Rosetta silent file (secondary structure, phi, psi, omega in degrees, C-alpha in Angstrom):
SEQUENCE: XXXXXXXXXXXXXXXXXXXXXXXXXXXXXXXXXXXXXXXXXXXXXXXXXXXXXXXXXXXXXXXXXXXXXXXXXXXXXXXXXXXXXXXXXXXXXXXXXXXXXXXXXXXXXXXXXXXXXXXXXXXXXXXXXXXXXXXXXXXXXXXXXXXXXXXXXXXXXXXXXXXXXXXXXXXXXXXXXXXXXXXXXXXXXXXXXXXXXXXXXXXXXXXXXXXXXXXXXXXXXXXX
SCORE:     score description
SCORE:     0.000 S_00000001
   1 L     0.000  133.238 -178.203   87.633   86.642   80.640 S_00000001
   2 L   -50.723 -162.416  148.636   85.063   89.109   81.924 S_00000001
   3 L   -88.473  -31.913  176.504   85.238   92.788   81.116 S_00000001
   4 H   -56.457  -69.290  169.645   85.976   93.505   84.766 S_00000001
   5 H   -34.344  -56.954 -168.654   89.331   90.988   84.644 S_00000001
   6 H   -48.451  -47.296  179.469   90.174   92.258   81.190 S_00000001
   7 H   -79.733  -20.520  143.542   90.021   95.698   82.518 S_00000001
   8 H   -28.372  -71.100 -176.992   92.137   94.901   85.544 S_00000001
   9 H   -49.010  -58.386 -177.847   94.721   93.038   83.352 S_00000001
  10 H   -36.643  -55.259 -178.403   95.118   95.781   81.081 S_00000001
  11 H   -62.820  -34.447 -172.670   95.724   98.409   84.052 S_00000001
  12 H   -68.732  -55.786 -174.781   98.262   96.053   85.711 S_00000001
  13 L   -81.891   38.281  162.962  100.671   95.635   82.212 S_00000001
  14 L    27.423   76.390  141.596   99.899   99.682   81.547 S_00000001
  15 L   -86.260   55.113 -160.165   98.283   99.335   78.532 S_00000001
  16 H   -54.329   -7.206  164.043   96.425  102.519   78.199 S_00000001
  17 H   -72.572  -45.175 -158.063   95.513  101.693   74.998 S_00000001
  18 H   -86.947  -28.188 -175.685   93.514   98.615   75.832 S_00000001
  19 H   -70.057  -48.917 -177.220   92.505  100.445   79.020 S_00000001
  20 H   -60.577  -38.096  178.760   91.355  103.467   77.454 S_00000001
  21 H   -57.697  -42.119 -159.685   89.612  101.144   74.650 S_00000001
  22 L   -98.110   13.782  156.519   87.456   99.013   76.692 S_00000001
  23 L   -85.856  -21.668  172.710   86.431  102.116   79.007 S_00000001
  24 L   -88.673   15.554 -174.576   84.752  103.876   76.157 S_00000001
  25 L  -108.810  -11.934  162.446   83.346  100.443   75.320 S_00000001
  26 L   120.063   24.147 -158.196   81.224  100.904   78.419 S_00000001
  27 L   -87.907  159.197  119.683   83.782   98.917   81.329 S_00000001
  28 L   -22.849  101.487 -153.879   82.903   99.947   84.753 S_00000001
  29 L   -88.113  -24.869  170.272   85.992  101.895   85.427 S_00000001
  30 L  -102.990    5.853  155.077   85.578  100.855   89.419 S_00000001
  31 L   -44.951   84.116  172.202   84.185   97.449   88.799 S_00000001
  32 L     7.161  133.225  161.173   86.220   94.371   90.471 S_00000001
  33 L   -88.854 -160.700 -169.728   88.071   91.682   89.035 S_00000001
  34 L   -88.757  -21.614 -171.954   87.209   88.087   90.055 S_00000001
  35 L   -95.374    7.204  149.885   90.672   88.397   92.848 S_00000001
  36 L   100.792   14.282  160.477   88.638   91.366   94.017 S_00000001
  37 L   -62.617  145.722  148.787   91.115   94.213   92.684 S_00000001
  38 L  -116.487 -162.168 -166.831   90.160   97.101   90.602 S_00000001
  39 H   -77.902  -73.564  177.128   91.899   98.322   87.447 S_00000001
  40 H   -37.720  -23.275  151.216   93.109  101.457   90.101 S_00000001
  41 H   -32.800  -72.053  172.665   94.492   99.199   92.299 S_00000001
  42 H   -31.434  -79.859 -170.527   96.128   97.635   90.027 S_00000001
  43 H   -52.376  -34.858  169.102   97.623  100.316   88.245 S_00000001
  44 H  -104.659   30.046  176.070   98.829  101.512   91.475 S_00000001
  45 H  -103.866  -22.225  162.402  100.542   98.851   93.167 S_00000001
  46 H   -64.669  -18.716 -150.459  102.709   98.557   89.511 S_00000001
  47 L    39.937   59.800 -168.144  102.988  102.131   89.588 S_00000001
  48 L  -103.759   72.664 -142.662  101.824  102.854   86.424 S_00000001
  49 H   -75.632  -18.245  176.420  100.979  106.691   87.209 S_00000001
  50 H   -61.765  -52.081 -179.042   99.832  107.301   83.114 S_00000001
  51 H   -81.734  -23.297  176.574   97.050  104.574   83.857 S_00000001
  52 H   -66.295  -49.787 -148.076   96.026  106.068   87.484 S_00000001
  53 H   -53.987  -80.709 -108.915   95.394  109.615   85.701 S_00000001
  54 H   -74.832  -25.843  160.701   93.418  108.030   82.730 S_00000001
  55 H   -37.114  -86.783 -170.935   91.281  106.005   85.837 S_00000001
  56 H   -44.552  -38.369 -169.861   90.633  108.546   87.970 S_00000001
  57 H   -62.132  -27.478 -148.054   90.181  110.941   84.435 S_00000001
  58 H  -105.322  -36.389  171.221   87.261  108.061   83.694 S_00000001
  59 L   144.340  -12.071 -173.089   85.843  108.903   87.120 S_00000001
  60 L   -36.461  115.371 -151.359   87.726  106.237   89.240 S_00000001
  61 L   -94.706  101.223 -165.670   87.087  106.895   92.815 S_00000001
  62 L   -87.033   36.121  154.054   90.720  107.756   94.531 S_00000001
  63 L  -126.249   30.366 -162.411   89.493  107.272   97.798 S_00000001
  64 L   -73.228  154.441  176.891   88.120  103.731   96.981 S_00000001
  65 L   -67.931  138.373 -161.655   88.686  100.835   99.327 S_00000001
  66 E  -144.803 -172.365 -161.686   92.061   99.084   98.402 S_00000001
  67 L    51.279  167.453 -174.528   94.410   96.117   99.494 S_00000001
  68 L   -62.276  -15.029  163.752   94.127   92.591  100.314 S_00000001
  69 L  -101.179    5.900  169.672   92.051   93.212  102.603 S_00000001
  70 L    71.125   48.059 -173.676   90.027   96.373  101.106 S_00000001
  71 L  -125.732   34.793  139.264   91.969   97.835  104.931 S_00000001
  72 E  -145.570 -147.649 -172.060   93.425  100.674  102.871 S_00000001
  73 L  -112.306 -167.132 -173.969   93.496  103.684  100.081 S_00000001
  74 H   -82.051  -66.861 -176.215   94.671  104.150   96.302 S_00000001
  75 H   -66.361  -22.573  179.865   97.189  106.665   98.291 S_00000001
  76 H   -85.661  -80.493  170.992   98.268  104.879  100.673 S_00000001
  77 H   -11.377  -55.937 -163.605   99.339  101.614   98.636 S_00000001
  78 L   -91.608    7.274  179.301  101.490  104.066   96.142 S_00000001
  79 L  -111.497  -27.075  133.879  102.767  106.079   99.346 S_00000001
  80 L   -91.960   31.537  146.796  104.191  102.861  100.637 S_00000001
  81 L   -78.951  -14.845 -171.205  105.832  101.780   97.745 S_00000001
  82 L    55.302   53.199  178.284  107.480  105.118   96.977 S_00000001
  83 L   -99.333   48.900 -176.712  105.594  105.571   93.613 S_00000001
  84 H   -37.779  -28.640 -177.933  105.819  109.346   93.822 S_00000001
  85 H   -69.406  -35.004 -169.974  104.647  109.669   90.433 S_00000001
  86 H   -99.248  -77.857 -177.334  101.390  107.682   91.226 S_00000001
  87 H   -40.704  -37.844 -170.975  100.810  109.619   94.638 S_00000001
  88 H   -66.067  -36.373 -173.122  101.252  113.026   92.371 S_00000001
  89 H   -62.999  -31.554 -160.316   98.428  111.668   90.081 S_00000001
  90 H  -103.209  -53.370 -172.861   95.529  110.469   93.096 S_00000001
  91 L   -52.484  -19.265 -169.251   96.710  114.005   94.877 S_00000001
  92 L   -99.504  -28.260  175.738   95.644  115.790   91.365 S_00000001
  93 L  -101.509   15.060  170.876   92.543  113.993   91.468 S_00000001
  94 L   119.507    9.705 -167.427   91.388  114.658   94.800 S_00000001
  95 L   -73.731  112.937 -138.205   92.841  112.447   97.155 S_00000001
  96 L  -101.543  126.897 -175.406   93.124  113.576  101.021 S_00000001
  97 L   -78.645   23.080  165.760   96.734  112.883  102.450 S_00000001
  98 L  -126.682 -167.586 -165.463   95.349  112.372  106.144 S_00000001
  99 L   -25.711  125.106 -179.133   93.637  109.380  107.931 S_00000001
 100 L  -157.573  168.425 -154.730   92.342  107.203  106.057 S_00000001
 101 L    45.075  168.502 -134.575   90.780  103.616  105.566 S_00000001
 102 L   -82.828    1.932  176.774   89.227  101.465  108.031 S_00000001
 103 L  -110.578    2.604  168.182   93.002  100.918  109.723 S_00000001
 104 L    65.041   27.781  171.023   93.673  104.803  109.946 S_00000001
 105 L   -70.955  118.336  171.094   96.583  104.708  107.951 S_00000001
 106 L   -77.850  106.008  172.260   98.735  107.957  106.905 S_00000001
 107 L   -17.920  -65.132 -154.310  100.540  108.330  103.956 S_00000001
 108 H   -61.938  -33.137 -172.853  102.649  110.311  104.872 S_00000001
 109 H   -91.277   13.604  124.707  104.262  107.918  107.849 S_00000001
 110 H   -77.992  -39.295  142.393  103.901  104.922  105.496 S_00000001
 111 H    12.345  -95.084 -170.765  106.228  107.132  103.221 S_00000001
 112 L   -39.957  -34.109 -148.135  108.629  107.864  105.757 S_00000001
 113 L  -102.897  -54.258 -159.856  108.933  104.401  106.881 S_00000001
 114 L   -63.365  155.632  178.147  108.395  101.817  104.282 S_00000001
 115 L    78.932 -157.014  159.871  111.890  100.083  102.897 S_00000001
 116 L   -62.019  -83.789 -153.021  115.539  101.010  104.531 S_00000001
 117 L  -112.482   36.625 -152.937  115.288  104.560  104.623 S_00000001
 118 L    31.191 -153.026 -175.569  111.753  105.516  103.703 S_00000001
 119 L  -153.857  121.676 -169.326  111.194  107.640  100.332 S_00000001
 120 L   -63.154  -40.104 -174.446  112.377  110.929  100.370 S_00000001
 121 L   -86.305  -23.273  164.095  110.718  111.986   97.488 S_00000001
 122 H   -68.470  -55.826  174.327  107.335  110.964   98.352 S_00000001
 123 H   -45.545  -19.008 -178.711  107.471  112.241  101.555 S_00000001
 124 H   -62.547  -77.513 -168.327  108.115  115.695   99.471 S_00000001
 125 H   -44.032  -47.905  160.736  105.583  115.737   97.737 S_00000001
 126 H   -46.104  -54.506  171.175  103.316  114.949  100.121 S_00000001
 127 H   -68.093  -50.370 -129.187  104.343  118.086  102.441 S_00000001
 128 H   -93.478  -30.215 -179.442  104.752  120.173   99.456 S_00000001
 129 H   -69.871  -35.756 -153.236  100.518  119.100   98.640 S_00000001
 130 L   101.491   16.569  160.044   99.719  119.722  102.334 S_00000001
 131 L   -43.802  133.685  179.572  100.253  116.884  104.013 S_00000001
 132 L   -91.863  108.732 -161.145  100.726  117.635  107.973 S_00000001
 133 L   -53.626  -12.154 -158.418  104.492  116.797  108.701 S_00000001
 134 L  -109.935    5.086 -163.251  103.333  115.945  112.569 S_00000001
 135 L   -69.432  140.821 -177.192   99.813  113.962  111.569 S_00000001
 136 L  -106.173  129.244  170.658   99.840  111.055  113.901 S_00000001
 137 E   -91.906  120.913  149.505   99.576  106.937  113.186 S_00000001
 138 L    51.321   69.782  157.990   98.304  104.458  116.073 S_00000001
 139 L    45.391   37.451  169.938   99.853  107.883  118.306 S_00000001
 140 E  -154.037  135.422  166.569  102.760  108.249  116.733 S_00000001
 141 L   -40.805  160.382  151.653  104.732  110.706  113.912 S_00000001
 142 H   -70.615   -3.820  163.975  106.674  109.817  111.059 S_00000001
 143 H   -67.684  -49.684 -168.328  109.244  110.933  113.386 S_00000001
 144 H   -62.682  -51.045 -178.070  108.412  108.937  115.905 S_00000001
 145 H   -53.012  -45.750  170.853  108.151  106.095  113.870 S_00000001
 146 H   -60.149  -49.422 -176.934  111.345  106.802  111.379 S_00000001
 147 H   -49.967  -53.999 -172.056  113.088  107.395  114.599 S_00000001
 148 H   -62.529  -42.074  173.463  111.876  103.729  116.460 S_00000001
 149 H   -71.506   -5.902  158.748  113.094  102.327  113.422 S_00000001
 150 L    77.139   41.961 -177.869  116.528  103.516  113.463 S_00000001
 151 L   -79.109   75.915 -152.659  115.817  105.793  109.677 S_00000001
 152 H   -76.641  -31.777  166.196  118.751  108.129  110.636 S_00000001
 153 H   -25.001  -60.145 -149.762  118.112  109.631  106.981 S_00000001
 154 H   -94.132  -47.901  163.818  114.636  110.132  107.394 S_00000001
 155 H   -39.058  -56.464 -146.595  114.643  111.749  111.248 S_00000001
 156 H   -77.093  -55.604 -174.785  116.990  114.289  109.566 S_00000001
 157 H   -53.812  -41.869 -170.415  115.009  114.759  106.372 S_00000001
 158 H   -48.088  -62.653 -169.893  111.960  115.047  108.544 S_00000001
 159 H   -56.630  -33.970 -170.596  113.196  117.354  110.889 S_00000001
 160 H   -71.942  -25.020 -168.558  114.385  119.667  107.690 S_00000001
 161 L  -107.718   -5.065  171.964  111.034  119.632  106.475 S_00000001
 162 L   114.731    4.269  176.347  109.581  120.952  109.617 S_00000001
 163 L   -74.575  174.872 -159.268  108.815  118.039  112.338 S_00000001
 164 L  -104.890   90.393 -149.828  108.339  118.457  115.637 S_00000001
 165 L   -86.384   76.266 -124.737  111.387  116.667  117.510 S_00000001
 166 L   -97.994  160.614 -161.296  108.726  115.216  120.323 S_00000001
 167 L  -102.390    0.587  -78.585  110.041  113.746  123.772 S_00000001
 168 L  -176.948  -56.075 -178.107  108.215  110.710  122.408 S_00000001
 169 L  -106.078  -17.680 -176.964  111.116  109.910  119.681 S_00000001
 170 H   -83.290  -18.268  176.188  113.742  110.690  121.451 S_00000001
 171 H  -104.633   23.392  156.567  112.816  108.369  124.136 S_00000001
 172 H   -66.744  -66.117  159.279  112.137  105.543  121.664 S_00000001
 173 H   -30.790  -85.134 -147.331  115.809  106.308  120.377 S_00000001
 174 H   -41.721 -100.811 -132.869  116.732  105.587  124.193 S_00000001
 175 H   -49.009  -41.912  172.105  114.811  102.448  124.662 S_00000001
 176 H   -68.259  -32.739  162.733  116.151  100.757  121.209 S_00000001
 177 H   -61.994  -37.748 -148.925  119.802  101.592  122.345 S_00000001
 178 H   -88.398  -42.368 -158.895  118.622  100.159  126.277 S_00000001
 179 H   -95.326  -77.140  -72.685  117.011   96.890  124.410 S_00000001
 180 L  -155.625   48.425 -168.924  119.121   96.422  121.230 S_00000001
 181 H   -39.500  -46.844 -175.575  123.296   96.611  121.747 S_00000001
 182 H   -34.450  -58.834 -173.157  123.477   95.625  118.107 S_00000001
 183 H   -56.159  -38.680 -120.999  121.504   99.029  117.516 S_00000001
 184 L   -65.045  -39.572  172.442  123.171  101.726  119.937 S_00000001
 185 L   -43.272  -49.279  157.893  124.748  103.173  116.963 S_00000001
 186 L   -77.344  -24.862  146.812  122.317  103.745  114.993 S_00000001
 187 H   -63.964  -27.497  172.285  119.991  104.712  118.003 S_00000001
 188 H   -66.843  -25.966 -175.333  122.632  107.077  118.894 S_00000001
 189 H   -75.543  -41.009 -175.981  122.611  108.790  115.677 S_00000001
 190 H   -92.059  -55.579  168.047  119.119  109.489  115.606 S_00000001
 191 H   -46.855  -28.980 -175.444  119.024  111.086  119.133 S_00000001
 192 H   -83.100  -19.289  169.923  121.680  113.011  118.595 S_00000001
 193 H   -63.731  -63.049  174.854  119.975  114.437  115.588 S_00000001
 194 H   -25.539  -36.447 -174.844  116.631  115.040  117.751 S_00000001
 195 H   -76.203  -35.298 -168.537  119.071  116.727  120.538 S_00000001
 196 H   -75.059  -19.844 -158.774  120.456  118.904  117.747 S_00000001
 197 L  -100.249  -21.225 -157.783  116.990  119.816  116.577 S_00000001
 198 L   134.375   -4.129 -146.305  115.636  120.561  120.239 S_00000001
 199 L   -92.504  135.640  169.786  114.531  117.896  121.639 S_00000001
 200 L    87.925  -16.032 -168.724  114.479  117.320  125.502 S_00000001
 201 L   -36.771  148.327 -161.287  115.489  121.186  126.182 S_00000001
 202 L    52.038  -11.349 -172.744  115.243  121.085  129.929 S_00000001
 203 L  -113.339  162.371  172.363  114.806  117.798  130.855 S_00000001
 204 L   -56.254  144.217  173.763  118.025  114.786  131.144 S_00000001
 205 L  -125.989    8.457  179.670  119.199  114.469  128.045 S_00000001
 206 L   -84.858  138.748 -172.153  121.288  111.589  128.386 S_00000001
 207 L  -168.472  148.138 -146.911  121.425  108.395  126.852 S_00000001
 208 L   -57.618   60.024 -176.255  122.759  105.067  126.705 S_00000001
 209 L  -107.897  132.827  159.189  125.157  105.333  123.666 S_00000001
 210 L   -45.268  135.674  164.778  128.828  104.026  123.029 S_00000001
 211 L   -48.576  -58.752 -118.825  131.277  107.108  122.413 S_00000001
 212 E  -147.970  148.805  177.395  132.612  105.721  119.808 S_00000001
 213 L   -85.597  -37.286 -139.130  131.840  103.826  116.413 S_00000001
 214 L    63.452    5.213  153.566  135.487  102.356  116.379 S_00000001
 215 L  -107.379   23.717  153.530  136.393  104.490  113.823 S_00000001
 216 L    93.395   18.559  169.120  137.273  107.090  116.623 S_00000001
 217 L  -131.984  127.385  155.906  133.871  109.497  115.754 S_00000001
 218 E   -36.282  169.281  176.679  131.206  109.711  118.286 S_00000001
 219 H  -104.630    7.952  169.934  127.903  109.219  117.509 S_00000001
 220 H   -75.207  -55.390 -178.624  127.091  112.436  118.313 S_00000001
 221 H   -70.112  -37.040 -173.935  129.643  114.142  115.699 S_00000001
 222 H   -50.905  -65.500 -176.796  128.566  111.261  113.249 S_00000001
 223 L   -57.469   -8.909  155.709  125.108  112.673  113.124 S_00000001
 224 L   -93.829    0.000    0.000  125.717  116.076  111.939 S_00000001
């Protein structure tokens, strides 16, 4: 096994001893493995935020090309995973929370998004660093985007945090209740949070939801 692989291995089973050893031993700290990975990679798709510092600490370059296809960041990987811990570490070393990599991906709206209900705590962090709650992916928020995905959590946390409730997600909400019977509930839920937030002032505000859940609460009352 090379020194590149070695150095790889180490960061993926967070061995900061062995990591730490064979970087004063001279390793390239941004040097490949043979599956085309770097140790920072590594360490942050594991989430091993102890081995991102001592990386980045070594000089490891947190805006380095990442994924299987080198089509993202350091930050990005650990921002959809919800490896807050990881994200706090590449943000301490310099990492810029807006567009980024050759697919123009945004943390923060990989955050929001990724899993059931995105991750709350990433998404914190992120705003609380300076992240822009409204920065737009392939022309759409993590609103819009938590919203099209029926995140009723995450619209609400969003909105709490300062989002913009855009005519944009609320008529996303619509269209996933108009396509999706299965959904209307959960599309209902998330418009009526958007309506509660502001959304639509002046304009029809109506939209294609069931009254009722069948347990005899609207989906309107559900969402506050």
């Amino acid at each position: 096994m090379n020194v590149a692989d070695e150095l790889v291995r180490s960061a993926d089973e967070a061995d900061v001893i062995a990591v730490a050893r064979l970087l004063e031993q001279g390793a390239s700290v941004d040097a490949p493995g043979s599956g085309g990975g770097t140790a920072l990679a590594a360490a942050v798709l594991r989430g091993h935020a102890d081995v991102v510092s001592l990386l980045v600490g070594a000089g490891a370059d947190p805006e380095q090309q990442a994924g299987e296809y080198q089509e993202s960041t350091p930050l990005c990987l650990a921002a959809v995973r919800g490896h807050t811990s990881v994200v706090g570490a590449l943000l301490d070393a310099g990492a810029p929370t807006g567009s980024q990599g050759r697919m123009g991906f945004v943390p923060l709206v990989l955050a929001a998004t990724a899993g059931v209900e995105g991750y709350p705590e990433t998404v914190d962090l992120l705003l609380d660093r300076g992240a822009d709650v409204n920065a737009v992916m392939k022309r759409r928020t993590a609103l819009d985007w938590a919203g099209g995905f029926g995140q009723v959590r995450m619209v609400r946390h969003l909105l709490s945090r300062g989002a913009t409730p855009s005519a944009e997600a609320l008529a996303i909400a619509r269209e996933d209740a108009e396509r999706d019977p299965e959904g209307r509930r959960v599309s209902g839920r998330v418009a009526a949070a958007l309506l509660g937030a502001g959304c639509g002032a002046g304009t029809d505000q109506s939209v294609p939801l069931s009254e009722s859940d069948g347990s005899g609460t609207g989906a309107t009352e559900r969402a506050q």
